[in-house]
Coordinates of C-alpha atoms in Angstrom, one line a residue:
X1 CA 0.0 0.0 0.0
X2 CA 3.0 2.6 0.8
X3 CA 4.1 2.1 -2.6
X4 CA 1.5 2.1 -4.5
X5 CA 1.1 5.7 -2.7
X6 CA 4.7 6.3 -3.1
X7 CA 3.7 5.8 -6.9
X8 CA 1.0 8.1 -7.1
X9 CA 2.9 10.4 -6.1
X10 CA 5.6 9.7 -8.0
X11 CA 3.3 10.3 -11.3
X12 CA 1.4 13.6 -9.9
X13 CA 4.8 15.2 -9.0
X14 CA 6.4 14.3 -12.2
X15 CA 3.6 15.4 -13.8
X16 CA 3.5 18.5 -12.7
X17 CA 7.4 19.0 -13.0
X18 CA 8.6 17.6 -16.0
X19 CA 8.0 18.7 -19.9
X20 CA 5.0 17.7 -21.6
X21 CA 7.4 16.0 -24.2
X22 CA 8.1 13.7 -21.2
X23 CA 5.4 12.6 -19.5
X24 CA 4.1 9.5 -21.2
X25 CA 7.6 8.0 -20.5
X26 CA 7.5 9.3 -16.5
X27 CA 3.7 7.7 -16.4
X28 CA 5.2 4.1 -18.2
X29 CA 8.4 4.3 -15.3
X30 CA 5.1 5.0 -12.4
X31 CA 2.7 2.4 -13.9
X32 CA 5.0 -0.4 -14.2
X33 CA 6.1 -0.1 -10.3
X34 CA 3.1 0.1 -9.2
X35 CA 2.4 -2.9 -11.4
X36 CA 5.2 -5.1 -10.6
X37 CA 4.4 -5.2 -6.4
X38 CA 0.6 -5.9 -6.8
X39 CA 1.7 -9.1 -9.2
X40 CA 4.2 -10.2 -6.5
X41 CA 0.9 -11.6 -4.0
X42 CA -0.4 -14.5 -6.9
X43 CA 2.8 -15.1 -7.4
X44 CA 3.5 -16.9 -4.2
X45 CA 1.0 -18.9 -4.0
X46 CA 1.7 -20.7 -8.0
X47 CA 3.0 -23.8 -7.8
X48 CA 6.6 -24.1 -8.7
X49 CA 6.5 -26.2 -11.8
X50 CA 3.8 -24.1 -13.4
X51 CA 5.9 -20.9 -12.5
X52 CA 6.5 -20.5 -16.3
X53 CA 3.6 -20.7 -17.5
X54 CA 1.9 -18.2 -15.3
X55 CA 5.1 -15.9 -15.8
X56 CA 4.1 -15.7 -19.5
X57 CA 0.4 -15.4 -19.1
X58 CA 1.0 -12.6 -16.3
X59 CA 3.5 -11.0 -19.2
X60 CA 1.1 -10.7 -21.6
X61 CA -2.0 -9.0 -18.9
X62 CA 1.1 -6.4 -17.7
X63 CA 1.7 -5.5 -21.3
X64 CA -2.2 -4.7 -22.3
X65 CA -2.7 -2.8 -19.4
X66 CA 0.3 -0.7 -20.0
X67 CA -0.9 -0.5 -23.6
X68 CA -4.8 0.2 -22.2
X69 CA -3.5 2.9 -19.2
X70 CA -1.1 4.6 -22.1
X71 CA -3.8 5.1 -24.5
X72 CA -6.1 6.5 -21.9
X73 CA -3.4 8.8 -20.6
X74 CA -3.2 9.8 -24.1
X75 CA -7.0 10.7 -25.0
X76 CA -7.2 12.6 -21.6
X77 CA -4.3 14.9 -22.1
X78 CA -6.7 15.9 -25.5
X79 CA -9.7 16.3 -23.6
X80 CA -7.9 18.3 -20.6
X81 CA -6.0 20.7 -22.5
X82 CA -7.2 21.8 -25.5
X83 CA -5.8 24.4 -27.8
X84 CA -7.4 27.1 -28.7
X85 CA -5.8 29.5 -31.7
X86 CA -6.0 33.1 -32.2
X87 CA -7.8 32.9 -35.1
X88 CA -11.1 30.8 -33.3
X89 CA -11.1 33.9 -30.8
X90 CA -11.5 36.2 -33.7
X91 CA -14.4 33.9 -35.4
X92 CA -15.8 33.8 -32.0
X93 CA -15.8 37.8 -31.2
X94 CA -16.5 38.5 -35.0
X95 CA -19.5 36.4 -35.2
X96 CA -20.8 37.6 -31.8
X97 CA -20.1 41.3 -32.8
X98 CA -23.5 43.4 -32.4
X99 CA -22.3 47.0 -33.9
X100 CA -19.6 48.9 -35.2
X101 CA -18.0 49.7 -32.1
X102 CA -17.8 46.3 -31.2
X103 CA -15.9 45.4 -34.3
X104 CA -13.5 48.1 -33.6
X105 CA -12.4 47.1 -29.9
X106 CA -11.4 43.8 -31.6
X107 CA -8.9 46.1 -33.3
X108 CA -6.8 45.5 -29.7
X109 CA -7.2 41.7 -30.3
X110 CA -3.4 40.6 -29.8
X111 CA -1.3 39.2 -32.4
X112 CA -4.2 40.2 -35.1
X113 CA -3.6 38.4 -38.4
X114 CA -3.2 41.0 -41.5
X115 CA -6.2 39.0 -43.2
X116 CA -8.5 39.5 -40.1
X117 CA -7.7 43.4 -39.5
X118 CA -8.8 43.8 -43.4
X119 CA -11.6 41.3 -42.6
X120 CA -12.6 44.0 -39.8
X121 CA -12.5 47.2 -41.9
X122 CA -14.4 45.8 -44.9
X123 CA -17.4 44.6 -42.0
X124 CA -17.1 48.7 -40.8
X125 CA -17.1 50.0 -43.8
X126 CA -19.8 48.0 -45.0
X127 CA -22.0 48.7 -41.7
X128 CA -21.4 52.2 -42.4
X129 CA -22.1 52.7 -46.2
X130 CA -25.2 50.5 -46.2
X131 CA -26.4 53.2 -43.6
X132 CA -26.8 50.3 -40.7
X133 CA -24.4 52.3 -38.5
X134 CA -24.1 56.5 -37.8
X135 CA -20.5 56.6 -37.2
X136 CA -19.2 59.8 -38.7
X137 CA -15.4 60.2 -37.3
X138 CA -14.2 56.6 -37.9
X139 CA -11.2 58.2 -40.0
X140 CA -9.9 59.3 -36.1
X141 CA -10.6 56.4 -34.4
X142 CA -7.4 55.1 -32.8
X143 CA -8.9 51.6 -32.9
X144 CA -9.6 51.8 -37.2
X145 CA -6.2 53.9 -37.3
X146 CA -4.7 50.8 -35.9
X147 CA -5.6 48.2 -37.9
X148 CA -5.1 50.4 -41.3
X149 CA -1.5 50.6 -40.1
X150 CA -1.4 46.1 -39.6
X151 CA -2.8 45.8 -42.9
X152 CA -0.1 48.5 -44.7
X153 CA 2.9 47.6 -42.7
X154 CA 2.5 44.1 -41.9
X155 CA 2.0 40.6 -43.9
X156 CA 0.7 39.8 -46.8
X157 CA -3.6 38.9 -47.5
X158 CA -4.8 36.6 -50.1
X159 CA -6.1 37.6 -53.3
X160 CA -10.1 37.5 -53.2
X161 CA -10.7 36.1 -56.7
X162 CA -12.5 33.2 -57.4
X163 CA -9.5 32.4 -60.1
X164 CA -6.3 33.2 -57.7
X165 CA -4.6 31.5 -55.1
X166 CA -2.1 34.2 -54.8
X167 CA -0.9 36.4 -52.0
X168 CA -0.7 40.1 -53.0
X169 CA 0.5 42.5 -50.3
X170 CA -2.1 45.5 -50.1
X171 CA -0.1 48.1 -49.3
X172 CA 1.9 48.6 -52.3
X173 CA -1.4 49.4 -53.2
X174 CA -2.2 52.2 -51.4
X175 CA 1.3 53.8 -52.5
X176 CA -0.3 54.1 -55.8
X177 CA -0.6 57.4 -57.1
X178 CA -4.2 58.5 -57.9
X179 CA -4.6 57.6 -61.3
X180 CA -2.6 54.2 -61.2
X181 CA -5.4 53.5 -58.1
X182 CA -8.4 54.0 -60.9
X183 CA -6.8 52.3 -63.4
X184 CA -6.5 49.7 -60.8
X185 CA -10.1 49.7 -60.2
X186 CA -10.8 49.9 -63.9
X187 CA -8.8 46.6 -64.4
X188 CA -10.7 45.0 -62.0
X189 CA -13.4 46.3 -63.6
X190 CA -13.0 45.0 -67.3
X191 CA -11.8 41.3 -65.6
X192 CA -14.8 41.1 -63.4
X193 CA -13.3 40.4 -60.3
X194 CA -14.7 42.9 -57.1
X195 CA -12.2 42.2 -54.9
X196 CA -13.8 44.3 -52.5
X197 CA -11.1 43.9 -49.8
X198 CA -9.0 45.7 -52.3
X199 CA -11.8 48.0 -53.8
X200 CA -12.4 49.1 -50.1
X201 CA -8.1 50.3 -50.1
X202 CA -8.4 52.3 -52.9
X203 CA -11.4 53.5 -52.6
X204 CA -10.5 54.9 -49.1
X205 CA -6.9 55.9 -50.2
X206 CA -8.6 57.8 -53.5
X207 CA -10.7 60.1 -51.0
X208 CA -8.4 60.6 -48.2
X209 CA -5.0 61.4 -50.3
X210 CA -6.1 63.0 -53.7
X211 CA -7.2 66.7 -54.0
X212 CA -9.4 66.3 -56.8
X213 CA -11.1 64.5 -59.8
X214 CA -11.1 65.3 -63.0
X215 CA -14.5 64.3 -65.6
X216 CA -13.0 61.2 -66.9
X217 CA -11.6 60.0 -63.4
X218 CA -15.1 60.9 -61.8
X219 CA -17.4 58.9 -65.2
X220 CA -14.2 55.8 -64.5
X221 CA -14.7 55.2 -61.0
X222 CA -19.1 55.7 -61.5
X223 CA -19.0 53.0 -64.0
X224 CA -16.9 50.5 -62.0
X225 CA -18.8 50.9 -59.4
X226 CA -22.0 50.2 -61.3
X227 CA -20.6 47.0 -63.0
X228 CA -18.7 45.8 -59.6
X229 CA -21.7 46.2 -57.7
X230 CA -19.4 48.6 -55.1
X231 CA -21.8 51.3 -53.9
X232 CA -18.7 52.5 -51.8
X233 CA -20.7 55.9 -49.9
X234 CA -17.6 57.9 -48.9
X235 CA -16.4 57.7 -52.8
X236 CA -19.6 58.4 -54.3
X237 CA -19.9 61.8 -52.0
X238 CA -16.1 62.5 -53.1
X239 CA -16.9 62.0 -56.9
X240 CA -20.2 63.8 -56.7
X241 CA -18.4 66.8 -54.8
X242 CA -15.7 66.8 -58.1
X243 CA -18.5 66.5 -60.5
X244 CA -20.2 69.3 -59.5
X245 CA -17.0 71.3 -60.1
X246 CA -15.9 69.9 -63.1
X247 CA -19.0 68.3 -65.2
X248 CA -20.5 72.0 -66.2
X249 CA -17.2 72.7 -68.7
X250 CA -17.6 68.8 -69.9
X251 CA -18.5 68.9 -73.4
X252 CA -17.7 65.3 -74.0
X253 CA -21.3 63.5 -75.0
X254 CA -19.8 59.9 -73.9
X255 CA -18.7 61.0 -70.7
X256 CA -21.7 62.8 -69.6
X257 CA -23.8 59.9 -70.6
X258 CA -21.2 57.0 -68.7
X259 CA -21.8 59.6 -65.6
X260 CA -25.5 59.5 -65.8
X261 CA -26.3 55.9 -66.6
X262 CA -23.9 54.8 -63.9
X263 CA -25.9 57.0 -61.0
X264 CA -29.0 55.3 -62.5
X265 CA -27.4 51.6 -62.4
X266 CA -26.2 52.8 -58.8
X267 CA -29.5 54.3 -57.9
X268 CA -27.7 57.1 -56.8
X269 CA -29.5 60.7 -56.6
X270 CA -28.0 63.3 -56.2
X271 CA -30.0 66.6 -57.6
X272 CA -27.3 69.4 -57.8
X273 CA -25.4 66.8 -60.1
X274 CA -28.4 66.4 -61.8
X275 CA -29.4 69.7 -62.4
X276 CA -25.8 71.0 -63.4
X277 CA -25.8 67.9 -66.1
X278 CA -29.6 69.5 -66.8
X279 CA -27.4 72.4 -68.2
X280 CA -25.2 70.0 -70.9
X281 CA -28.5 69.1 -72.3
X282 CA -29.0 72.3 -73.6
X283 CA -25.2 72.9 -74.6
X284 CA -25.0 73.4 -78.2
X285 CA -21.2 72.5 -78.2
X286 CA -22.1 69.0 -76.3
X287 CA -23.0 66.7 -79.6
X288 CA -25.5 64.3 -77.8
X289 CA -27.3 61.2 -79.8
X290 CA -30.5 59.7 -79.7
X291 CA -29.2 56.6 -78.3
X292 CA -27.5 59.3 -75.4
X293 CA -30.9 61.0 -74.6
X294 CA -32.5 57.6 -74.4
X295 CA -30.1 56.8 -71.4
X296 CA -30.5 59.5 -69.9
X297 CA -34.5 59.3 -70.0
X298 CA -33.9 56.3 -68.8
X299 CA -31.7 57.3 -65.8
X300 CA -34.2 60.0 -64.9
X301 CA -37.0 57.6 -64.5
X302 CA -35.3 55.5 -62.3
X303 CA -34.2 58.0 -59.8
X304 CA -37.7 59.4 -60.3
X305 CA -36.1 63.0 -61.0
X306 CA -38.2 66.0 -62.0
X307 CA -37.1 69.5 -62.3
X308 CA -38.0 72.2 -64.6
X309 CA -34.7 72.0 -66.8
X310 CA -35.3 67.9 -66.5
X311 CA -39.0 68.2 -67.3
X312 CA -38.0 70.6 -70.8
X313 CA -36.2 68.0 -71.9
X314 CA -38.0 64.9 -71.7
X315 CA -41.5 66.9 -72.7
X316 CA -39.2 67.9 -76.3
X317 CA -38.0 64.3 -76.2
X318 CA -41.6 62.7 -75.9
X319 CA -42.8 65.2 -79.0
X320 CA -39.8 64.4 -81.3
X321 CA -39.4 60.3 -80.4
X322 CA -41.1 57.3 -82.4
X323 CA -40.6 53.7 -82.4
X324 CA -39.1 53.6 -86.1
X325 CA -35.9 55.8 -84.9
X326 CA -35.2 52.6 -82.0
X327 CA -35.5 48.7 -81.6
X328 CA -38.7 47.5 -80.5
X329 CA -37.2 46.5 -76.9
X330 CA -35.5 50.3 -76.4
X331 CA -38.7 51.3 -77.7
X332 CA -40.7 49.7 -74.7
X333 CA -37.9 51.0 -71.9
X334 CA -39.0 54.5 -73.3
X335 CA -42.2 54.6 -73.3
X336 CA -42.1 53.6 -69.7
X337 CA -39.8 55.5 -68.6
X338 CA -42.3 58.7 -69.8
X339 CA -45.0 56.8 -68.1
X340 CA -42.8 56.7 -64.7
X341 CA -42.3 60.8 -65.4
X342 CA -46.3 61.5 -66.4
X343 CA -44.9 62.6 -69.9
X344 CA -46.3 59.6 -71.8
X345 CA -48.8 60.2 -74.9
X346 CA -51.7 58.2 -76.1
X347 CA -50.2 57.6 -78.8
X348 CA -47.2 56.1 -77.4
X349 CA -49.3 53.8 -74.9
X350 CA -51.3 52.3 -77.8
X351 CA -48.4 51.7 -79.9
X352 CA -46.8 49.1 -77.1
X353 CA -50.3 47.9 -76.4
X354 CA -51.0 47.1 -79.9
X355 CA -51.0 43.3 -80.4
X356 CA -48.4 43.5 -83.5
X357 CA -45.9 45.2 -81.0
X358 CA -46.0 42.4 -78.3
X359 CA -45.8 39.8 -80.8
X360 CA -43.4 41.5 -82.7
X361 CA -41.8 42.1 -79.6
X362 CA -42.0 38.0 -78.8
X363 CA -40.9 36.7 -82.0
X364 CA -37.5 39.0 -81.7
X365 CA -37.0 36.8 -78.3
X366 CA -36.6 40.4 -76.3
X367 CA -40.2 40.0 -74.5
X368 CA -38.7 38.9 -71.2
X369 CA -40.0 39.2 -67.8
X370 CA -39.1 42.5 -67.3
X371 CA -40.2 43.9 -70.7
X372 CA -43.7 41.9 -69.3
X373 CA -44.0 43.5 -66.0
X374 CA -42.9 46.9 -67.9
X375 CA -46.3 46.1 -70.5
X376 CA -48.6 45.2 -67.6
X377 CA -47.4 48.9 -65.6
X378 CA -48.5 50.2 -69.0
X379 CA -51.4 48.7 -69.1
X380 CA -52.8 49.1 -66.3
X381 CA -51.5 53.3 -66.5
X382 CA -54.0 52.9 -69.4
X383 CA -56.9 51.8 -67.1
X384 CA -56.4 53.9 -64.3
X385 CA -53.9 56.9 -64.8
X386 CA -55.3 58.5 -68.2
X387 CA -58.9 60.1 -69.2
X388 CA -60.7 59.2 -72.1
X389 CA -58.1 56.3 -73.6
X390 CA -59.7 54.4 -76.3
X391 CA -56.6 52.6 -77.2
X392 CA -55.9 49.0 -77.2
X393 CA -55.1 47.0 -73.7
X394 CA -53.3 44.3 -73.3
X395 CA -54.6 40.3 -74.4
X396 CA -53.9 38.8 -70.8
X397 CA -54.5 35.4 -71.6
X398 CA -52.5 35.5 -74.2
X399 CA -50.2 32.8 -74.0
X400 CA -47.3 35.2 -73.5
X401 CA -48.9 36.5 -70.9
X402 CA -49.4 33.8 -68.6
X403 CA -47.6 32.5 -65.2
X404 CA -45.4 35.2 -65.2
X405 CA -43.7 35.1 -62.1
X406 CA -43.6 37.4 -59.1
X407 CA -41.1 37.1 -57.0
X408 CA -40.3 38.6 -54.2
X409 CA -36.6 39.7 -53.3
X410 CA -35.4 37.2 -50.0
X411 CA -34.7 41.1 -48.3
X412 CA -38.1 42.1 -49.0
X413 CA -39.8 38.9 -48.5
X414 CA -38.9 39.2 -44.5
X415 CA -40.8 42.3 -43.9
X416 CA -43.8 40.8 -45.6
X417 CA -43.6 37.9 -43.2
X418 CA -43.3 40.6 -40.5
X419 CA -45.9 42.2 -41.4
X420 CA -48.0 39.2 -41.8
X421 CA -47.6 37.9 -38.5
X422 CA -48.4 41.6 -36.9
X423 CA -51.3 41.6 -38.6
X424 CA -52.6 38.5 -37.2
X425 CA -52.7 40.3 -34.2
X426 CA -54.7 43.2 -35.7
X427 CA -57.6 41.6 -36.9
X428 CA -60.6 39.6 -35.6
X429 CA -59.1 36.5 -38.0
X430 CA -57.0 36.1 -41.0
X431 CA -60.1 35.8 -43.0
X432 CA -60.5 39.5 -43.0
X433 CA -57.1 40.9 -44.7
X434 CA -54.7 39.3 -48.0
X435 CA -50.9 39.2 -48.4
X436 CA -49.0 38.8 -50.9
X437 CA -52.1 40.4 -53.5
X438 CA -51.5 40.1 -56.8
X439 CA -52.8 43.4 -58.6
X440 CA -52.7 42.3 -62.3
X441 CA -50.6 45.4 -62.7
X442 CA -46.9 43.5 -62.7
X443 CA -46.6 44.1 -59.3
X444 CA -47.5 42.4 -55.8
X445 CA -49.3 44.5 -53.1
X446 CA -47.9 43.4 -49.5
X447 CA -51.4 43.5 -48.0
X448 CA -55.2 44.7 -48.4
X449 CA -58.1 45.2 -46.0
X450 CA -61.5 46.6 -47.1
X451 CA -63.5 48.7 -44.2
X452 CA -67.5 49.6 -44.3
X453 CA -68.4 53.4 -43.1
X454 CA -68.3 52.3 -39.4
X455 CA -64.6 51.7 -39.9
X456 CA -65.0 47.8 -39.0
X457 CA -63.2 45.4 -41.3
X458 CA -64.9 43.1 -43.9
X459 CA -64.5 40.0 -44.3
X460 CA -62.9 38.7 -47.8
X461 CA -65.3 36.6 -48.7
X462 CA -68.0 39.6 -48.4
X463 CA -65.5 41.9 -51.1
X464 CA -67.5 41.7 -54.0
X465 CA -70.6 43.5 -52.6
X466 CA -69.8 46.5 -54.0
X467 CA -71.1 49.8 -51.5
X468 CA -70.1 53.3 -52.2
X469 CA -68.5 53.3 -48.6
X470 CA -66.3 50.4 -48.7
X471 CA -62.6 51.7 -48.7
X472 CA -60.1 49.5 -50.2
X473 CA -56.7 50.1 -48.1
X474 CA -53.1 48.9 -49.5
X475 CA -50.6 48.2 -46.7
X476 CA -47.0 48.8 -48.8
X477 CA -43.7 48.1 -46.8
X478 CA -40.5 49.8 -48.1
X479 CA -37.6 48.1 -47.7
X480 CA -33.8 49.7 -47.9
X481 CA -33.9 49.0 -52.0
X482 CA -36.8 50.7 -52.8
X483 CA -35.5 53.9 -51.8
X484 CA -32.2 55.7 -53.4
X485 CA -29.2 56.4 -52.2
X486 CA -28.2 59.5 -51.7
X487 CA -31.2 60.7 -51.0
X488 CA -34.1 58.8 -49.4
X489 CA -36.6 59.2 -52.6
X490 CA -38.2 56.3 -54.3
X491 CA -36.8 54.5 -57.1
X492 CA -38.7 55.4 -60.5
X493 CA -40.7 51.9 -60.4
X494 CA -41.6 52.0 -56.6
X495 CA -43.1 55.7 -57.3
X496 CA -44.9 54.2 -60.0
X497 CA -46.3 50.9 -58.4
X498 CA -47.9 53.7 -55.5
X499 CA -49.6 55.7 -58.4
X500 CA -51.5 52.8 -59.7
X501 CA -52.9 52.0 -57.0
X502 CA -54.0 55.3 -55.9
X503 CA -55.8 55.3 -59.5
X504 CA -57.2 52.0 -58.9
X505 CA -58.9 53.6 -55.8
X506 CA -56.4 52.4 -53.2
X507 CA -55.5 54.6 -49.7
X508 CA -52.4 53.9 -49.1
X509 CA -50.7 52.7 -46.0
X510 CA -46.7 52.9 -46.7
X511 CA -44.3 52.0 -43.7
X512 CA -40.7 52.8 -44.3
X513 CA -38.1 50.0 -43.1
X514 CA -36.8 52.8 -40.9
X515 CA -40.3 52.4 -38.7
X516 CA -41.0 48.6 -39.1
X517 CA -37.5 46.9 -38.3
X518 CA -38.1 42.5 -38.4
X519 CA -35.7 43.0 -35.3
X520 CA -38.6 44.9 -33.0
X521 CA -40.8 42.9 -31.1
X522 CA -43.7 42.1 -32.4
X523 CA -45.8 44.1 -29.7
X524 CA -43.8 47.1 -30.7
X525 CA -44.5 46.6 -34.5
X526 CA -48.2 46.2 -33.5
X527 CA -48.4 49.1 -31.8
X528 CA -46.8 51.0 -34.8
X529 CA -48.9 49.6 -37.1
X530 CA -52.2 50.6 -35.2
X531 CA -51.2 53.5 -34.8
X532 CA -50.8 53.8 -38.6
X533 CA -54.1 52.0 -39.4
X534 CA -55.9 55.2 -37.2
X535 CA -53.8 58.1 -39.1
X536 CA -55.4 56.1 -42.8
X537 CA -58.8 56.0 -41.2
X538 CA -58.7 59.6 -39.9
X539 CA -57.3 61.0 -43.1
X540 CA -60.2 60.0 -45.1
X541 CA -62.9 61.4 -42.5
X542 CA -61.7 64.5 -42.7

């Protein structure tokens, strides 16, 4: 008994003493002392002739439970101690990270990894330019300036391309002169690769070092962004500030037209751009083309802009345009754009409406979805949005009109499910409301509900008895794409979608995604959207 305590502690001592490198060897010495005095008591009572014979077979026992007692000394030195790296910390905080300032104490993180500092700034700057955060002074945050200086004096970062396995160190980037850092993003441009770890560097380097942009640089950078898909905010306010010194002495038609299209692709709005390029429309030394004032009809429809130098234009355009100066699909994207901008003619609404357009239309393989949803806003502007049309309307079950689908965007699709399940709450059953309403105008409506004139709701099913007092009401939910950046006006085809169905006889109940967050409780959005419910309800009585 002493010794096998003598070899306990033997093992625990040693254990604690000795290298890690050592200790299966000090716990083999421990085990096979305490092994060798517990076999001594058979031994003396086995007979002397079969000595041998035992010997062996006690051999073999001693040698599996070393082999047993080694192997579980082995697994529990795994399961005690395990390792964890630097870089599961950062996953950890990362993932866990609820706001900007929280991304920025893991700036102090020690021994940071170059690829996880740029990982950090691209997650900031991406809270920040989608709008999610309100930090203004990050440039003088000790915490940002920190990990700006790991990722241009330290290691290298991998490339982020889908085709390259390379390492490429960042910041011989960012001691690119100006022009070398937009022809960089221009490369990246024309090989479609949006590196945005990369796009972010130059983006921020292009803003903070260089004193200004000249009209080429400014219409570069616009239409990278727009085919990169890099809305980057601080840039855009940087090229837009340039633009407005520089674009009123462009009289480069090209240019001016890459500068315009790209704000419309980026759904960027910015009116004292717009207006000063208002001015190069009537610039007799600016040689634009038909195919240039098409784009930038275009442009203005989708920003929704209207101004009185912007309305002269397109109301000149409208009178001079006809479908045998353009293609039969450029043709369409005009005509709606004038109908976005309340410029469109009759005459210009029956000639897309006209069954020899659609088919023509059809058989040149350009009548896609979009063109579709474009003939059915048309259509229905036809209906609702002009006196004393006597045109043609659309053949709806044509066979190129039907199951067209309507789908929703996965963003948007969450605040219709939020909005579904507070209005559960709202009314007596579900009986009483739709989602999801298909308005036969190439658009859905988020949610209807019909009151009678003692403001109590009416059941679906009871719809179609018609009464003078029964108000239709359209519940419309905005999310962070329908409006543009920039400015917080609807896009062209949002703007639209709300004027048909005030035609069609609709009061409107919009909620911005800046009231109705799918992250408030759901008692909070009820309250909220009660509250809006009464505002609809007291508009109308008075």
């Amino acid at each position: 008994m002493i010794m096998l305590q003598f070899s306990a502690s033997l093992y625990s001592a040693t254990a604690r003493l000795t290298p890690r490198s050592s200790w299966r060897f000090t716990a083999l010495i421990a085990n096979n002392s305490s092994t060798a005095i517990t076999s001594e008591q058979p031994a003396a009572s086995i007979k002397e002739d079969e000595g041998p014979k035992y010997a062996k077979m006690q051999k073999h026992i001693l040698q599996k439970e070393e082999q047993h007692k080694l192997k579980e000394m082995g697994s529990q030195i795994k399961i005690n101690l395990p390792e964890i790296s630097e870089n599961d910390k950062f996953v950890e905080k990362f993932q866990t990270a609820e706001s900007v300032n929280d991304l920025l104490d893991m700036a102090m993180l020690p021994n940071l990894s170059v690829p996880n500092a740029l990982k950090l700034i691209s997650q900031i700057t991406n809270e920040i330019n989608s709008g999610k955060s309100q930090v203004t002074n990050i440039e003088t945050d000790q915490r940002f300036v920190h990990l700006r200086k790991i990722v241009k004096t330290n290691g290298q970062i991998k490339f982020d391309s889908e085709t390259s396995n390379d390492y490429d160190d960042l910041s011989k980037y960012s001691q690119l002169s100006t022009p070398a850092m937009i022809a960089m993003i221009a490369s990246l441009r024309e090989q479609g690769k949006r590196n945005t770890p990369l796009l972010r560097m130059l983006s921020y380097n292009i803003v903070k070092y260089n004193m200004k942009l000249n009209v080429k640089q400014c219409a570069t950078l616009l239409y990278s962004m727009a085919i990169l898909n890099f809305p980057d905010k601080v840039l855009l306010e940087k090229v837009m500030a340039d633009l407005l010194q520089c674009l009123p002495t462009s009289t480069n038609a090209a240019t001016n037209k890459y500068i315009i299209t790209s704000l419309g692709f980026l759904h960027y709005k910015n009116e004292d751009v717009l207006d000063v390029f208002c001015d190069t429309l009537f610039n007799t030394s600016v040689e634009y083309k038909l195919h240039h004032y098409s784009s930038i009809l275009q442009t203005f429809a989708a920003l929704c802009y209207k101004s009185q130098k912007a309305n002269t234009f397109i109301k000149d355009f409208a009178q001079q345009v006809n479908p045998f100066l353009v293609s039969s699909a450029e043709w369409l994207d005009i005509v709606w754009s004038l109908t976005v901008l309340n410029f469109v003619q009759q005459r210009q609404v029956e000639s897309v409406l006209h069954s020899t357009f659609t088919t023509k239309l059809n058989d040149s393989s350009k009548l896609n979805v979009s063109k579709k949803l474009k003939l059915f806003n048309i259509n229905a502007f036809a209906q609702f949005g002009m006196k004393d049309y006597k045109g043609p309307f659309l053949d709806k079950d044509s066979a190129m009109f039907v199951d067209i689908p309507l789908i929703r965007a996965k963003s948007k699709q969450t605040y219709t499910d939020a909005l579904s399940e507070t209005l559960k709450n709202l009314f007596p059953s579900q009986s009483h409301y739709k989602i999801n309403v298909d308005t036969n105008m190439g658009f859905l409506l988020d949610a209807e509900y019909r009151m009678d004139e003692k403001h109590k709701p009416i059941a679906v099913e009871n719809w179609n008895e018609q009464s003078k007092d029964v108000r239709r009401i359209g519940i419309v939910v905005h999310d962070y794409h329908d409006y543009c950046r920039g400015q917080s006006d609807l896009l062209g085809s949002v703007y639209l979608y709300t004027q048909l169905l005030k035609a069609q006889g609709y009061d409107l109940l919009t909620i911005s995604y800046e009231n109705f967050s799918i992250q408030d409780k759901l008692e909070k959005r009820i309250n909220f959207l009660k509250q809006c419910m009464r505002n609809v309800q007291e508009k109308k009585s008075t």
